Structure formats: structure tokens, C-alpha cells
PDB file of C-alpha atoms and ligand atoms in Angstrom:
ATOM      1  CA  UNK A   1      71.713-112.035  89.413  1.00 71.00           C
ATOM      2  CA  UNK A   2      72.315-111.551  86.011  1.00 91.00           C
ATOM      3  CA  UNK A   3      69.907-109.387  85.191  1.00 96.00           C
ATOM      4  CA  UNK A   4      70.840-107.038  87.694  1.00 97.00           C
ATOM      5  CA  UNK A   5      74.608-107.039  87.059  1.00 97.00           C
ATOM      6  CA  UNK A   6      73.354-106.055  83.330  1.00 98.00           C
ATOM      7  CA  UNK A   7      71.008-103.376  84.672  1.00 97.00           C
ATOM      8  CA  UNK A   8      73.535-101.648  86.825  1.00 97.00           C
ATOM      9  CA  UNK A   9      75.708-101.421  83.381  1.00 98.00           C
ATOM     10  CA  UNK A  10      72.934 -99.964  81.530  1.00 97.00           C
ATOM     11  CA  UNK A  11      72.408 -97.576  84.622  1.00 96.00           C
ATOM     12  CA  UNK A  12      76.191 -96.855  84.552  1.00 97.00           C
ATOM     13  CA  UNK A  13      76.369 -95.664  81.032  1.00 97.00           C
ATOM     14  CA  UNK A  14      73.227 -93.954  81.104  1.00 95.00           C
ATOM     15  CA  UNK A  15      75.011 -91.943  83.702  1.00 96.00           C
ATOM     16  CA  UNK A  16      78.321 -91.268  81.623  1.00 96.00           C
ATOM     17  CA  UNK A  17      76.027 -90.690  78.391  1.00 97.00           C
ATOM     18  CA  UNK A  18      72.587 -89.660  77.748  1.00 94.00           C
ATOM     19  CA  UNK A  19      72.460 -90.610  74.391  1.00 95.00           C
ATOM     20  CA  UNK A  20      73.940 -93.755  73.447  1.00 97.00           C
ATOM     21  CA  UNK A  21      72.880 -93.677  70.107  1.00 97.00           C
ATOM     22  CA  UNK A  22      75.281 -91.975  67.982  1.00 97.00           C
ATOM     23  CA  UNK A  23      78.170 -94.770  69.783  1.00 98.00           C
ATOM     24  CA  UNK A  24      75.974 -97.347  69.158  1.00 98.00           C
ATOM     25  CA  UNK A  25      75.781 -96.725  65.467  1.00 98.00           C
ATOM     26  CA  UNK A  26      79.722 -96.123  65.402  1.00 98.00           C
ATOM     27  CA  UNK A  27      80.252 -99.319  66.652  1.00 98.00           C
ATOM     28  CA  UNK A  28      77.548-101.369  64.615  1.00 98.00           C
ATOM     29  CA  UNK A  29      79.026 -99.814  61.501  1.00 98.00           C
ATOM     30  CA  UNK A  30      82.687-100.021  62.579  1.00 98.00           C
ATOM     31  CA  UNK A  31      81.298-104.374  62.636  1.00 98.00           C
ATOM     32  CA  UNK A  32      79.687-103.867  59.360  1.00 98.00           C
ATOM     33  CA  UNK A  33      80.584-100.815  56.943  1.00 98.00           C
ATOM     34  CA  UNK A  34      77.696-102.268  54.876  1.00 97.00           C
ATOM     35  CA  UNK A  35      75.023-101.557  57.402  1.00 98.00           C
ATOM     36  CA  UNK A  36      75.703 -97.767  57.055  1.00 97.00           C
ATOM     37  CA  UNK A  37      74.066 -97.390  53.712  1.00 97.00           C
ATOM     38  CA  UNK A  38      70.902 -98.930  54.479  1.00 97.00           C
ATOM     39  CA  UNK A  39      70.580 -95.661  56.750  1.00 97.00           C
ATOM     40  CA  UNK A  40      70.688 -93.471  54.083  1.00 96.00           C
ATOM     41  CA  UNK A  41      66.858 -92.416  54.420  1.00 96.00           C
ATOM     42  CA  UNK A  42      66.885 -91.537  58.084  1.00 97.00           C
ATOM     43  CA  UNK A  43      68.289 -88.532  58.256  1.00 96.00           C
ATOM     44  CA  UNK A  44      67.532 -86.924  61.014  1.00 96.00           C
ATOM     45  CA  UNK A  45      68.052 -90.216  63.190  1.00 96.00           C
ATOM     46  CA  UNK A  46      64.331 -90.672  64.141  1.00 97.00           C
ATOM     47  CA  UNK A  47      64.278 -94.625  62.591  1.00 97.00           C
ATOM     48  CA  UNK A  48      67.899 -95.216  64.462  1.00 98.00           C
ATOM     49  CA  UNK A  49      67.000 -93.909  67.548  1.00 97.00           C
ATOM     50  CA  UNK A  50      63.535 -95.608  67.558  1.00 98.00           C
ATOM     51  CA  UNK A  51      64.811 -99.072  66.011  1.00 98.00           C
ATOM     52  CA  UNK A  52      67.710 -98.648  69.202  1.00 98.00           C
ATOM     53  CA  UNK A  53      64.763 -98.125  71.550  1.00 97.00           C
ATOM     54  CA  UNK A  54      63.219-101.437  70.212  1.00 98.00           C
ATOM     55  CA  UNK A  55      66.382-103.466  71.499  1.00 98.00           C
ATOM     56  CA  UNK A  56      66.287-101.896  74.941  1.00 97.00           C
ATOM     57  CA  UNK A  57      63.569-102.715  75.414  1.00 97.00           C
ATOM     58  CA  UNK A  58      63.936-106.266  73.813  1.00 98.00           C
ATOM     59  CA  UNK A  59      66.656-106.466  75.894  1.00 98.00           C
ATOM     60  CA  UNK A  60      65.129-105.552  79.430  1.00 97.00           C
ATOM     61  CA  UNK A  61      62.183-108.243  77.795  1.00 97.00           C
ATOM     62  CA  UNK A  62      64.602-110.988  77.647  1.00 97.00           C
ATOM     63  CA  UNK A  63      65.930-110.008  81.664  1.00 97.00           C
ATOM     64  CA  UNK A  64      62.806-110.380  82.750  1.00 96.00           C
ATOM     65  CA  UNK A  65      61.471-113.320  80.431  1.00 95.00           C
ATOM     66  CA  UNK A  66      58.934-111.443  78.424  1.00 94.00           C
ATOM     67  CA  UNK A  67      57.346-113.654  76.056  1.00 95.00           C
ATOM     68  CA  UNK A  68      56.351-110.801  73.836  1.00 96.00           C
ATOM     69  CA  UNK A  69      60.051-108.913  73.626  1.00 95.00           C
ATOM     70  CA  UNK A  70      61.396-112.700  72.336  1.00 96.00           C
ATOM     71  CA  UNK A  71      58.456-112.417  69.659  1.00 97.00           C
ATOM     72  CA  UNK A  72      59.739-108.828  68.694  1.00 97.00           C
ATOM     73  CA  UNK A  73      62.834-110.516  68.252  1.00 98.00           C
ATOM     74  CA  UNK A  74      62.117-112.706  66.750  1.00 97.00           C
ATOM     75  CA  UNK A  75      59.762-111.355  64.399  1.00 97.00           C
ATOM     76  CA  UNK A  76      62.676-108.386  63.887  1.00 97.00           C
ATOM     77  CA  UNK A  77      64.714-111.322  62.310  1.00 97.00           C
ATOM     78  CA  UNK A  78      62.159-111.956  59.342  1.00 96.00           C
ATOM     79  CA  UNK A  79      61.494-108.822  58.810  1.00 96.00           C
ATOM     80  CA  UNK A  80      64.450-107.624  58.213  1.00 97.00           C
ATOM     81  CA  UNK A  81      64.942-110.058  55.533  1.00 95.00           C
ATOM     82  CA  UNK A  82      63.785-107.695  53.312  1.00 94.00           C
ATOM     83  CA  UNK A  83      66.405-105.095  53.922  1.00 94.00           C
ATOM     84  CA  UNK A  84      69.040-108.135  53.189  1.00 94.00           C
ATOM     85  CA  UNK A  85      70.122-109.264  56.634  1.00 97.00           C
ATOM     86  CA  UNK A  86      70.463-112.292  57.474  1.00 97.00           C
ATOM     87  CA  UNK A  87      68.912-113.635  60.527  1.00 95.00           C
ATOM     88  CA  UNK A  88      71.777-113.838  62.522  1.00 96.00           C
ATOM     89  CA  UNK A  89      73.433-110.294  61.139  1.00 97.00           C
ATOM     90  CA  UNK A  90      70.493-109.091  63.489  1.00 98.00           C
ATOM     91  CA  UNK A  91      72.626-110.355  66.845  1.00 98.00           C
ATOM     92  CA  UNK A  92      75.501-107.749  65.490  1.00 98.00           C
ATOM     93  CA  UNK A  93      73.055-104.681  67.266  1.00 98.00           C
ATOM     94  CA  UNK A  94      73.203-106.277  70.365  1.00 98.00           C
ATOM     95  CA  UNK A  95      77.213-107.163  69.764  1.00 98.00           C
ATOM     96  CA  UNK A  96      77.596-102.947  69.181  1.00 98.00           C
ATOM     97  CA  UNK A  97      74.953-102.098  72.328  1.00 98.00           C
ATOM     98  CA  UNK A  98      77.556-104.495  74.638  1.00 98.00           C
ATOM     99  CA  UNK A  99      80.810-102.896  73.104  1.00 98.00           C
ATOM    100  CA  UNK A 100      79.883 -99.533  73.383  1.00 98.00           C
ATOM    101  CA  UNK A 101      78.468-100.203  77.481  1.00 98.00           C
ATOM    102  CA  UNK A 102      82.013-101.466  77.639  1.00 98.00           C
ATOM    103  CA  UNK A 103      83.838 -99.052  76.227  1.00 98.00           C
ATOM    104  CA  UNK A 104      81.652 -96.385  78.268  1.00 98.00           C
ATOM    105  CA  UNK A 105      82.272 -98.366  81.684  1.00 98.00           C
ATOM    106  CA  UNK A 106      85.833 -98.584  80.826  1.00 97.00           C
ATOM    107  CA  UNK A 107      87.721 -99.835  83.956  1.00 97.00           C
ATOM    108  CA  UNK A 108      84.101-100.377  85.797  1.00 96.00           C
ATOM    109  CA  UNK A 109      83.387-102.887  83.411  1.00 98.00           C
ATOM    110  CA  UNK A 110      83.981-106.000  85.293  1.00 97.00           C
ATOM    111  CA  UNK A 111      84.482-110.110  84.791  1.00 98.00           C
ATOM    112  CA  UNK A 112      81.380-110.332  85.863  1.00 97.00           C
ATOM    113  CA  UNK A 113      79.550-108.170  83.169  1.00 98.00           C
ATOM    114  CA  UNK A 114      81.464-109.576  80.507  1.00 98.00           C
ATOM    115  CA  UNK A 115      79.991-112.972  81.974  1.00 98.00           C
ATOM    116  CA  UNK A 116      76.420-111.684  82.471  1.00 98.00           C
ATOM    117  CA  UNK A 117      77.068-110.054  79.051  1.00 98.00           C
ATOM    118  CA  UNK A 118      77.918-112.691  76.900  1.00 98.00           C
ATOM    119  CA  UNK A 119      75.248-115.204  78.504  1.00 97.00           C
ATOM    120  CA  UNK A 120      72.660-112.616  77.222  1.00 98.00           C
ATOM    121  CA  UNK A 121      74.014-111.763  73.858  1.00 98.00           C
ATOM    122  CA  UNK A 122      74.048-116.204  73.606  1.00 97.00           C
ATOM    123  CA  UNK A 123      70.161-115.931  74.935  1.00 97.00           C
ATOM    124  CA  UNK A 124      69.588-113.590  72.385  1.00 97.00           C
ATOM    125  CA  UNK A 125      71.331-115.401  69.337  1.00 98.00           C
ATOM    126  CA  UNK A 126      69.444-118.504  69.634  1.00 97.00           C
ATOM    127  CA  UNK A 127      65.606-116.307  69.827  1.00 97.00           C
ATOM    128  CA  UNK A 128      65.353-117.688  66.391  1.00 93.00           C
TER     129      UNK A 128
HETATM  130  C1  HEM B 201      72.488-105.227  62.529  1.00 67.62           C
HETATM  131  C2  HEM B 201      71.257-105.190  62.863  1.00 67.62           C
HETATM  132  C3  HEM B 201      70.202-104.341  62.220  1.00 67.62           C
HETATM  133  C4  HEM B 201      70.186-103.598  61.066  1.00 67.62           C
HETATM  134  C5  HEM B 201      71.304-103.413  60.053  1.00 67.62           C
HETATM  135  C6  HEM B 201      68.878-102.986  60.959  1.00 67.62           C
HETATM  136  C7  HEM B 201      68.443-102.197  59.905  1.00 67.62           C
HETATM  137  C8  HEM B 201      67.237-101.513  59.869  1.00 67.62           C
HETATM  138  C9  HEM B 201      66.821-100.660  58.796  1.00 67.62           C
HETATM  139  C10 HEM B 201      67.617-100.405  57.519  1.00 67.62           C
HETATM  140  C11 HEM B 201      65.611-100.152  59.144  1.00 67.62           C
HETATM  141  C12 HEM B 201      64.710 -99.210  58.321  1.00 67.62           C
HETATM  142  C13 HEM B 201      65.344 -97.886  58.098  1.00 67.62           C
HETATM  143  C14 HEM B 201      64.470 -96.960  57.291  1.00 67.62           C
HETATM  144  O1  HEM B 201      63.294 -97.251  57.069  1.00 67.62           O
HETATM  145  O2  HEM B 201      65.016 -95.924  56.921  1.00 67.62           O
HETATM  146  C15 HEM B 201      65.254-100.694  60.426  1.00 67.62           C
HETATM  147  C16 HEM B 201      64.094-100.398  61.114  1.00 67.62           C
HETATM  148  C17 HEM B 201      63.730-100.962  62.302  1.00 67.62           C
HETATM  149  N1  HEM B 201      64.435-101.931  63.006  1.00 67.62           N
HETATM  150 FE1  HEM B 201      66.275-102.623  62.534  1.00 67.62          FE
HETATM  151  N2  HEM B 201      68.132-103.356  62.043  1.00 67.62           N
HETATM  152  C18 HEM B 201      68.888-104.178  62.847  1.00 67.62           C
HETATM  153  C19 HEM B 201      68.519-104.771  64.039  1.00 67.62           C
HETATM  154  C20 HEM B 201      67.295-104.617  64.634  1.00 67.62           C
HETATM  155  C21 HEM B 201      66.872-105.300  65.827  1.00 67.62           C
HETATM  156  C22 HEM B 201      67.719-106.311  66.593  1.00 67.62           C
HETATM  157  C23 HEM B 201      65.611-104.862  66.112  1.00 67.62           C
HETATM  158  C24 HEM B 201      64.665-105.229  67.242  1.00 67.62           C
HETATM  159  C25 HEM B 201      64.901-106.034  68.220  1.00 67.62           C
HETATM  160  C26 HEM B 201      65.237-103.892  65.115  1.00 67.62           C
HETATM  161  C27 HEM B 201      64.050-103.200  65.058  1.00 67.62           C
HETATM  162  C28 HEM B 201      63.709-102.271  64.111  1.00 67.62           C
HETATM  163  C29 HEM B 201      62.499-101.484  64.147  1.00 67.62           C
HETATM  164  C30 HEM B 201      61.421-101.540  65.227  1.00 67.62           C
HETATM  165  C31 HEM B 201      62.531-100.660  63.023  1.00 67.62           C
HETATM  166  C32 HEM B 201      61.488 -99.608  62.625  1.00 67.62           C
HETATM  167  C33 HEM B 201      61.856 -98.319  63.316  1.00 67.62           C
HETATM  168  C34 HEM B 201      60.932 -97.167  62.923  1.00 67.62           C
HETATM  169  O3  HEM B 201      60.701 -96.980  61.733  1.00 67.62           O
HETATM  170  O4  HEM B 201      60.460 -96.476  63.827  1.00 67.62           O
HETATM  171  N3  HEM B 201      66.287-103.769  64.227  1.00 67.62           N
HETATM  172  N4  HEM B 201      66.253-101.529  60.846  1.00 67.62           N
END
């Protein structure tokens, strides 16, 4: 049930915007002006847009209890210690994918995807 109140949000945005990315980013860096600068190499958005990818399809991984998406979250967590984050500064990407799905659904976001929502981004924060 959850899972498929969170895929018909995914499907709903897809349909109001092709390209999530650019929002995405907005958002994550609107949470943490710091984050911006460590972008400073990809220019033409390739490691964004590929590193956004990733949590998609962690995210569908975790809906559907894929051992191998929690690994690639988990794994995501130590290896991004060497970019300075700290394990749980990692949950803040899945924090800006929700916000920007909400701000995209506007009034079709409902109670019950900020339920279904929040249960996932808690899933998520304790893949440790
Ligand atoms: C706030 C959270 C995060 C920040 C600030 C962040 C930051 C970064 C940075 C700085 C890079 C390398 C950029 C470069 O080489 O120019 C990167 C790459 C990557 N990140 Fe993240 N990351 C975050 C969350 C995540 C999460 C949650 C995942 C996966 C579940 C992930 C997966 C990846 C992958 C797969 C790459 C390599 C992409 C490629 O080179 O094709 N990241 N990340």
C-alpha cells in the first residue's frame, strides 16, 4: 500500500516534469548551501544526474525490499565519507527528492503521501 501510494507520486511528477533534476538540486542546496561546492567539477550535470538516478533507484529498491539497493545505501554512506558527509547528511537527498515531489504535486499531494512519505524517508535513515 505504501509503495504504491509512493509510486503514483513519482508517476505524478514525472508527468508535471521530465527532469527532476535541476529541482532536486535546488532543494538539496536550499537544505545545505555547503553541498553546492562539492559540485563544482560536474559541470555539465552528468555526476548529478547519474548520482540522482542512483537514489531512484535505491528508492524503488527499498519499495520492493531489494537487498542489494539497501547495500548501495548503505555502502553510499561510507563512501561518501571521503567527500566530508556525514552518514546521516546522506538522508538530506532523499529529504530534497520528497520536497520537491511535494512541491510538484502541490494540492495532489495528499495525507496519505506525506504518511507513506515519511515512513520511507524513516526506512531509509536507519539503512545504516
Ligand atoms: C546530501 C547527500 C549527498 C551529497 C552531498 C553527495 C555528494 C556527491 C558528490 C560530491 C559526488 C561526486 C561528484 C564528483 O565527482 O564531481 C557524488 C557522487 C555520487 N553519489 Fe552522491 N551525494 C549524496 C547522496 C548520495 C546518495 C544518497 C547516493 C546513493 C544512494 C549517492 C550516490 C552517488 C553516486 C552513485 C555517485 C557517483 C556518480 C557518478 O560519478 O556517476 N549520493 N555524490
Amino acid at each position: 500500500m505504501t509503495a504504491a501510494i509512493i509510486l503514483d507520486t513519482l508517476e505524478r511528477a514525472g508527468d508535471k516534469c521530465a527532469d527532476p533534476a535541476p529541482l532536486v538540486y535546488r532543494r538539496l542546496f536550499e537544505l545545505r548551501p555547503d553541498f553546492e561546492a562539492l559540485f563544482v567539477m560536474d559541470s555539465d550535470g552528468g555526476v548529478r544526474g547519474s548520482m540522482l538516478a542512483t537514489c531512484f533507484n535505491a528508492i524503488l529498491g527499498v519499495l520492493d525490499d531489494s537487498p542489494s539497493q539497501r547495500v548501495i545505501i548503505s555502502s553510499s554512506r561510507f563512501s561518501h565519507g571521503g567527500y566530508g558527509l556525514a552518514d546521516a547528511d546522506l538522508d538530506l537527498m532523499f529529504t530534497a527528492i520528497r520536497d520537491t515531489f511535494r512541491d510538484l504535486l502541490g494540492p495532489d499531494w495528499t495525507p496519505e503521501a506525506e504518511a507513506a512519505w515519511a515512513g520511507l524517508l524513516a526506512e531509509i535513515a536507519a539503512i545504516t
